[in-house]
Amino acid sequence: VITNNDPSSTGIITTVFDQEDLIFPSVDYINERLIDHGVKVSRIVGFGGIGIVYKGVYTVGNDSYDCAIKILQPQILASSDETHKQETWRRFERESVLWEQLAYWYKGSSFLNRVIEIYEWCPGWGLSNVKTPLPHIIMEYIEGLTLHDAIHGKPSSLQDSLKYSIQAVEGLMLLHDVFTPPEYRKPIIHRDMKPSNVLIDLSGNVKLTDLGLAKCGEILKERENMGARGTPIYMSPEQISEESSHLTPATDLYSSGAFLYELVTKESLLDLPESASISAIFKAIQTQRFRSMGNVPDPLVRTLRRITALDPNQRGDAQQLRYDLVRADIEIGTPVDQIYDFVVKDEGMLRFLDKF
């Protein structure tokens, strides 16, 4: 293992990002380990809580695609904490397994375009044996920005904010299996709906990413070995509550309401840092919401209040939320033809738009 600051070297490189020492496997090292997987890695593009993401090219037969390659952080692979390592690996695996499930259930559906496509994944384990591939996911690469960038960068118009939110909710419609009669649904609950997990390409099309915390089942046990999961300032009350051990798809609607509020007001739903404690966030949820709604149109205020209701049973479902956001978009003056251009054109939406 070579430790230096040259990203083109062979081995492990160490760099400093936001005052934190991080260890990144070099491009050459990744290419060596994935040589049999049709991938040519070019550069590091980002990292998250458990993974590092590279950009590359994925070749299958005569076809080549730009792709993103996610690997587990070396610190996790080398950890002596087997419980944490196995739990992290399961989270990494879950993202791919749930995508395969979605692709099977909804093959040919336009709603699949609202979730990042996974081309290949490998559960290989370890750093030391060159013959054993690194655990990795090869997925669709999106050139553009995240919703977090849209919130904190150049101000977005209300129309753009609704456009992004409507498309994100279409991704939730797919995950939540709203097309199946309620008694037969097998929803996937994302559990980490936050702005950095909503990607926007250069044409303004939205895709959800990072199903690592997602779970499938109508009612899901939330508290596992490592406690409540998610990003605290976007988590629903039931997701962080010490008293609740079950979640439904309504938790994702609350999280979507939190980032929609941020989009349209440029303020967080809760006046707290992301590092705030769970107890501080739970207290703030009860007292702080909706500080800056003066310039928000009434239809959108009503929708935001409903989907961030403390009682999950009052939030409705993703399909209802999409209709409400489209109606709000029309009421603020967006032409129906413009909405038609970016929504998924399923039969229900086409009938709905015909009313206007």
Coordinates of C-alpha atoms in Angstrom, one line a residue:
V1 CA 0.0 0.0 0.0
I2 CA 1.4 3.4 -1.0
T3 CA 0.2 6.4 0.9
N4 CA 0.6 9.8 -0.8
N5 CA -1.4 12.5 -2.4
D6 CA -1.1 11.5 -6.0
P7 CA -4.5 10.2 -7.3
S8 CA -2.9 8.4 -10.2
S9 CA -0.6 6.3 -8.0
T10 CA -1.1 2.6 -7.5
G11 CA -2.4 1.7 -4.0
I12 CA -4.2 3.7 -1.3
I13 CA -4.0 7.5 -1.3
T14 CA -4.7 9.7 1.7
T15 CA -6.1 13.2 1.2
V16 CA -7.7 15.9 3.4
F17 CA -11.2 17.0 2.6
D18 CA -13.1 19.5 4.9
Q19 CA -10.4 19.0 7.6
E20 CA -11.0 15.3 7.7
D21 CA -8.4 12.7 6.8
L22 CA -9.9 10.3 4.2
I23 CA -8.4 7.3 2.5
F24 CA -9.2 6.8 -1.2
P25 CA -8.0 3.9 -3.3
S26 CA -6.3 5.3 -6.3
V27 CA -7.7 5.1 -9.9
D28 CA -5.1 2.6 -11.0
Y29 CA -5.8 0.4 -7.9
I30 CA -9.5 0.3 -8.7
N31 CA -8.9 -0.4 -12.3
E32 CA -6.6 -3.3 -11.4
R33 CA -9.2 -4.8 -9.0
L34 CA -12.1 -4.4 -11.5
I35 CA -10.2 -5.4 -14.6
D36 CA -12.7 -8.3 -15.4
H37 CA -15.8 -6.2 -14.9
G38 CA -15.8 -4.0 -18.1
V39 CA -15.0 -0.8 -16.2
K40 CA -12.4 1.8 -16.8
V41 CA -12.2 4.3 -13.9
S42 CA -11.1 7.9 -14.6
R43 CA -11.4 9.9 -11.4
I44 CA -13.0 10.3 -7.9
V45 CA -16.2 12.3 -7.9
G46 CA -17.5 12.1 -4.3
F47 CA -18.0 10.1 -1.2
G48 CA -20.7 9.4 1.4
G49 CA -21.0 7.8 4.8
I50 CA -19.9 4.4 3.7
G51 CA -18.8 4.6 0.1
I52 CA -16.5 6.4 -2.4
V53 CA -17.7 7.2 -5.9
Y54 CA -15.6 7.2 -9.1
K55 CA -16.5 8.2 -12.6
G56 CA -15.7 5.8 -15.4
V57 CA -16.8 4.0 -18.5
Y58 CA -18.7 0.7 -18.5
T59 CA -18.5 -1.5 -21.6
V60 CA -20.8 -4.4 -22.4
G61 CA -20.2 -6.0 -25.8
N62 CA -20.0 -3.2 -28.3
D63 CA -21.8 -0.6 -26.1
S64 CA -20.1 1.7 -23.6
Y65 CA -21.7 4.0 -21.1
D66 CA -20.5 6.7 -18.7
C67 CA -21.0 5.2 -15.3
A68 CA -20.4 5.8 -11.6
I69 CA -18.6 3.2 -9.5
K70 CA -19.3 3.0 -5.8
I71 CA -17.0 1.1 -3.5
L72 CA -17.0 0.6 0.2
Q73 CA -14.5 2.8 2.1
P74 CA -11.2 1.0 2.9
Q75 CA -11.5 1.9 6.5
I76 CA -14.7 -0.1 6.7
L77 CA -13.3 -3.1 4.9
A78 CA -10.2 -3.1 7.2
S79 CA -12.2 -2.6 10.4
S80 CA -11.9 -5.0 13.2
D81 CA -15.5 -4.3 14.2
E82 CA -17.1 -7.2 12.5
T83 CA -20.7 -6.2 13.5
H84 CA -20.3 -2.7 12.0
K85 CA -18.6 -4.1 8.9
Q86 CA -21.3 -6.7 8.2
E87 CA -24.1 -4.2 8.8
T88 CA -22.4 -1.7 6.4
W89 CA -22.0 -4.4 3.8
R90 CA -25.6 -5.3 4.1
R91 CA -26.5 -1.7 3.5
F92 CA -24.3 -1.7 0.4
E93 CA -25.9 -4.9 -0.9
R94 CA -29.4 -3.7 -0.2
E95 CA -29.1 -0.8 -2.7
S96 CA -28.5 -3.3 -5.5
V97 CA -31.0 -5.9 -4.5
L98 CA -33.8 -3.4 -4.2
W99 CA -33.0 -2.0 -7.7
E100 CA -33.2 -5.5 -9.1
Q101 CA -36.5 -5.9 -7.5
L102 CA -37.8 -2.6 -8.9
A103 CA -36.4 -3.4 -12.4
Y104 CA -38.2 -6.8 -12.3
W105 CA -41.6 -5.4 -11.0
Y106 CA -41.7 -2.3 -13.3
K107 CA -39.8 -3.4 -16.4
G108 CA -40.7 -1.0 -19.2
S109 CA -42.3 1.6 -16.9
S110 CA -41.3 5.2 -17.3
F111 CA -41.4 5.6 -13.6
L112 CA -38.1 3.5 -13.5
N113 CA -36.4 6.6 -15.0
R114 CA -36.9 8.4 -11.7
V115 CA -34.5 6.1 -9.9
I116 CA -30.8 5.7 -10.6
E117 CA -30.2 2.5 -12.7
I118 CA -27.7 0.0 -11.5
Y119 CA -25.8 -1.9 -14.2
E120 CA -23.9 -4.4 -12.1
W121 CA -23.0 -5.1 -8.5
C122 CA -20.5 -7.5 -6.9
P123 CA -20.5 -8.5 -3.2
G124 CA -16.7 -9.3 -3.2
W125 CA -15.0 -8.8 0.0
G126 CA -11.6 -7.5 1.2
L127 CA -8.6 -5.4 0.2
S128 CA -5.7 -7.7 0.5
N129 CA -6.5 -10.4 -2.1
V130 CA -6.1 -8.9 -5.6
K131 CA -8.0 -11.9 -7.1
T132 CA -11.1 -11.0 -5.0
P133 CA -12.9 -8.0 -6.5
L134 CA -13.8 -5.1 -4.2
P135 CA -17.5 -4.8 -3.3
H136 CA -18.7 -2.4 -5.9
I137 CA -21.8 -1.1 -7.6
I138 CA -21.7 0.1 -11.2
M139 CA -24.5 2.5 -11.9
E140 CA -25.8 5.2 -14.1
Y141 CA -23.8 8.4 -14.1
I142 CA -25.7 11.7 -13.9
E143 CA -24.0 14.9 -15.2
G144 CA -25.6 17.8 -13.3
L145 CA -26.3 18.7 -9.7
T146 CA -28.1 17.6 -6.6
L147 CA -31.1 19.2 -5.0
H148 CA -28.8 20.3 -2.2
D149 CA -26.9 22.3 -4.8
A150 CA -30.2 23.8 -6.1
I151 CA -31.1 24.9 -2.6
H152 CA -27.8 26.4 -1.6
G153 CA -26.6 27.7 -5.0
K154 CA -28.3 30.0 -7.5
P155 CA -31.9 30.7 -6.3
S156 CA -34.4 28.4 -8.1
S157 CA -37.8 29.7 -9.3
L158 CA -40.9 28.4 -7.6
Q159 CA -41.7 26.6 -10.9
D160 CA -38.4 24.9 -10.9
S161 CA -38.7 23.9 -7.2
L162 CA -42.1 22.3 -8.0
K163 CA -40.7 20.6 -11.1
Y164 CA -37.9 19.0 -9.2
S165 CA -40.3 18.0 -6.3
I166 CA -42.9 16.5 -8.6
Q167 CA -40.3 14.3 -10.3
A168 CA -38.9 13.2 -6.9
V169 CA -42.3 12.2 -5.8
E170 CA -42.8 10.2 -9.0
G171 CA -39.7 8.2 -7.8
L172 CA -41.5 7.7 -4.5
M173 CA -44.6 6.5 -6.3
L174 CA -42.5 3.7 -7.8
L175 CA -40.8 2.9 -4.5
H176 CA -44.0 2.9 -2.6
D177 CA -45.8 0.6 -5.1
V178 CA -48.8 2.9 -5.4
F179 CA -50.0 1.3 -8.6
T180 CA -50.9 -1.9 -6.7
P181 CA -54.1 -2.2 -4.7
P182 CA -53.3 -1.3 -1.0
E183 CA -53.9 -4.8 0.3
Y184 CA -51.2 -6.2 -2.0
R185 CA -48.6 -3.5 -1.9
K186 CA -45.0 -4.2 -1.1
P187 CA -43.6 -0.7 -0.6
I188 CA -39.9 0.2 -0.5
I189 CA -39.4 2.9 2.1
H190 CA -36.4 5.0 1.2
R191 CA -35.7 6.3 4.8
D192 CA -33.1 8.8 3.6
M193 CA -35.0 11.3 1.4
K194 CA -32.8 14.3 1.6
P195 CA -31.6 16.9 -1.0
S196 CA -28.2 15.3 -1.7
N197 CA -30.0 12.0 -2.6
V198 CA -32.1 13.8 -5.4
L199 CA -30.0 14.2 -8.6
I200 CA -30.9 16.6 -11.4
D201 CA -29.4 16.1 -14.8
L202 CA -28.5 18.9 -17.3
S203 CA -32.0 18.7 -18.8
G204 CA -33.7 19.2 -15.4
N205 CA -34.7 15.5 -15.1
V206 CA -34.7 14.1 -11.5
K207 CA -33.6 10.7 -10.2
L208 CA -33.5 9.4 -6.7
T209 CA -30.4 7.6 -5.5
D210 CA -28.9 5.8 -2.5
L211 CA -31.3 3.0 -1.5
G212 CA -28.7 1.9 1.1
L213 CA -31.1 2.5 4.0
A214 CA -34.2 1.5 2.2
K215 CA -36.4 -1.4 3.4
C216 CA -39.2 -3.4 1.8
G217 CA -42.4 -4.3 3.6
E218 CA -45.7 -2.7 4.4
I219 CA -44.7 -2.0 8.0
L220 CA -41.0 -2.0 8.8
K221 CA -39.1 -2.4 11.9
E222 CA -37.0 0.7 12.2
R223 CA -34.7 0.3 15.1
E224 CA -31.9 -2.2 14.4
N225 CA -28.6 -2.8 16.1
M226 CA -27.3 0.7 15.3
G227 CA -30.5 2.7 16.1
A228 CA -32.6 5.0 14.0
R229 CA -31.4 5.5 10.5
G230 CA -31.5 8.5 8.2
T231 CA -30.4 12.1 8.2
P232 CA -31.8 13.6 11.4
I233 CA -33.0 17.0 10.2
Y234 CA -35.0 15.4 7.4
M235 CA -36.4 12.5 9.5
S236 CA -40.0 12.2 10.4
P237 CA -41.1 12.2 14.0
E238 CA -41.8 8.5 14.0
Q239 CA -38.4 7.8 12.4
I240 CA -36.6 9.4 15.4
S241 CA -39.1 8.7 18.1
E242 CA -37.8 6.5 21.0
E243 CA -41.4 5.2 21.3
S244 CA -42.0 4.1 17.7
S245 CA -40.5 1.0 16.2
H246 CA -42.5 0.9 12.9
L247 CA -42.4 3.0 9.7
T248 CA -44.7 3.3 6.7
P249 CA -44.2 5.1 3.4
A250 CA -45.5 8.3 5.1
T251 CA -42.1 8.8 6.6
D252 CA -40.7 9.5 3.1
L253 CA -43.5 12.0 2.5
Y254 CA -42.5 13.9 5.6
S255 CA -38.9 14.0 4.5
S256 CA -40.0 15.2 1.0
G257 CA -42.0 18.0 2.7
A258 CA -38.9 19.0 4.7
F259 CA -36.8 19.5 1.5
L260 CA -39.7 21.1 -0.4
Y261 CA -40.0 23.6 2.4
E262 CA -36.3 24.3 2.1
L263 CA -36.6 24.7 -1.7
V264 CA -39.3 27.3 -1.6
T265 CA -38.3 29.3 1.5
K266 CA -34.5 28.8 1.4
E267 CA -34.7 27.9 5.1
S268 CA -34.6 24.5 6.8
L269 CA -37.8 23.3 8.2
L270 CA -36.0 23.1 11.5
D271 CA -33.6 25.8 12.7
L272 CA -31.0 23.3 13.7
P273 CA -27.6 22.2 12.3
E274 CA -27.4 18.7 10.6
S275 CA -25.3 17.6 13.6
A276 CA -28.1 18.4 16.1
S277 CA -29.0 15.6 18.6
I278 CA -32.0 13.4 18.1
S279 CA -33.6 14.8 21.2
A280 CA -33.1 18.4 20.0
I281 CA -34.6 17.6 16.6
F282 CA -37.6 15.8 18.1
K283 CA -38.3 18.8 20.3
A284 CA -37.9 21.2 17.4
I285 CA -40.3 19.2 15.3
Q286 CA -43.0 19.9 17.8
T287 CA -42.4 23.6 18.0
Q288 CA -40.4 25.1 15.2
R289 CA -41.9 24.2 11.9
F290 CA -43.2 26.7 9.2
R291 CA -41.4 29.9 10.3
S292 CA -41.2 31.4 6.8
M293 CA -44.4 30.6 4.9
G294 CA -45.4 34.2 4.1
N295 CA -44.4 34.2 0.4
V296 CA -45.6 30.6 -0.3
P297 CA -48.8 30.2 -2.3
D298 CA -51.8 28.9 -0.2
P299 CA -52.2 25.6 -2.2
L300 CA -48.6 24.8 -1.5
V301 CA -48.9 25.8 2.2
R302 CA -51.8 23.4 2.6
T303 CA -49.8 20.6 1.0
L304 CA -46.7 21.2 3.0
R305 CA -48.7 21.2 6.3
R306 CA -50.4 17.9 5.3
I307 CA -47.3 16.0 4.4
T308 CA -45.4 17.2 7.4
A309 CA -48.2 16.4 9.8
L310 CA -47.0 14.8 13.1
D311 CA -49.5 12.0 12.5
P312 CA -48.3 9.9 9.6
N313 CA -51.9 8.8 8.9
Q314 CA -52.8 12.4 7.8
R315 CA -50.1 12.7 5.1
G316 CA -51.8 10.7 2.3
D317 CA -49.7 8.9 -0.2
A318 CA -47.2 9.8 -3.0
Q319 CA -49.7 9.7 -5.7
Q320 CA -52.0 12.2 -4.0
L321 CA -48.9 14.4 -3.3
R322 CA -48.0 14.4 -7.0
Y323 CA -51.5 15.6 -8.0
D324 CA -51.4 18.3 -5.3
L325 CA -48.1 19.6 -6.4
V326 CA -49.1 19.6 -10.1
R327 CA -52.3 21.5 -9.1
A328 CA -50.3 24.0 -7.1
D329 CA -47.9 24.4 -10.1
I330 CA -50.8 25.2 -12.4
E331 CA -52.4 27.6 -9.9
I332 CA -49.2 29.7 -9.7
G333 CA -49.3 30.1 -13.5
T334 CA -47.2 27.3 -15.0
P335 CA -48.7 26.4 -18.4
V336 CA -50.1 22.8 -18.6
D337 CA -47.9 22.2 -21.7
Q338 CA -44.8 22.9 -19.6
I339 CA -45.9 20.4 -16.9
Y340 CA -46.7 17.8 -19.6
D341 CA -43.1 18.1 -20.8
F342 CA -41.6 16.8 -17.5
V343 CA -44.1 14.6 -15.8
V344 CA -44.3 10.8 -16.3
K345 CA -47.2 10.5 -18.7
D346 CA -49.2 7.7 -17.1
E347 CA -52.9 7.4 -17.7
G348 CA -53.9 9.0 -14.4
M349 CA -51.7 12.1 -14.9
L350 CA -53.0 12.5 -18.5
R351 CA -56.6 12.5 -17.3
F352 CA -55.7 14.9 -14.5
L353 CA -54.1 17.4 -16.8
D354 CA -57.0 17.2 -19.2
K355 CA -59.2 18.8 -16.5
F356 CA -57.2 22.0 -17.0

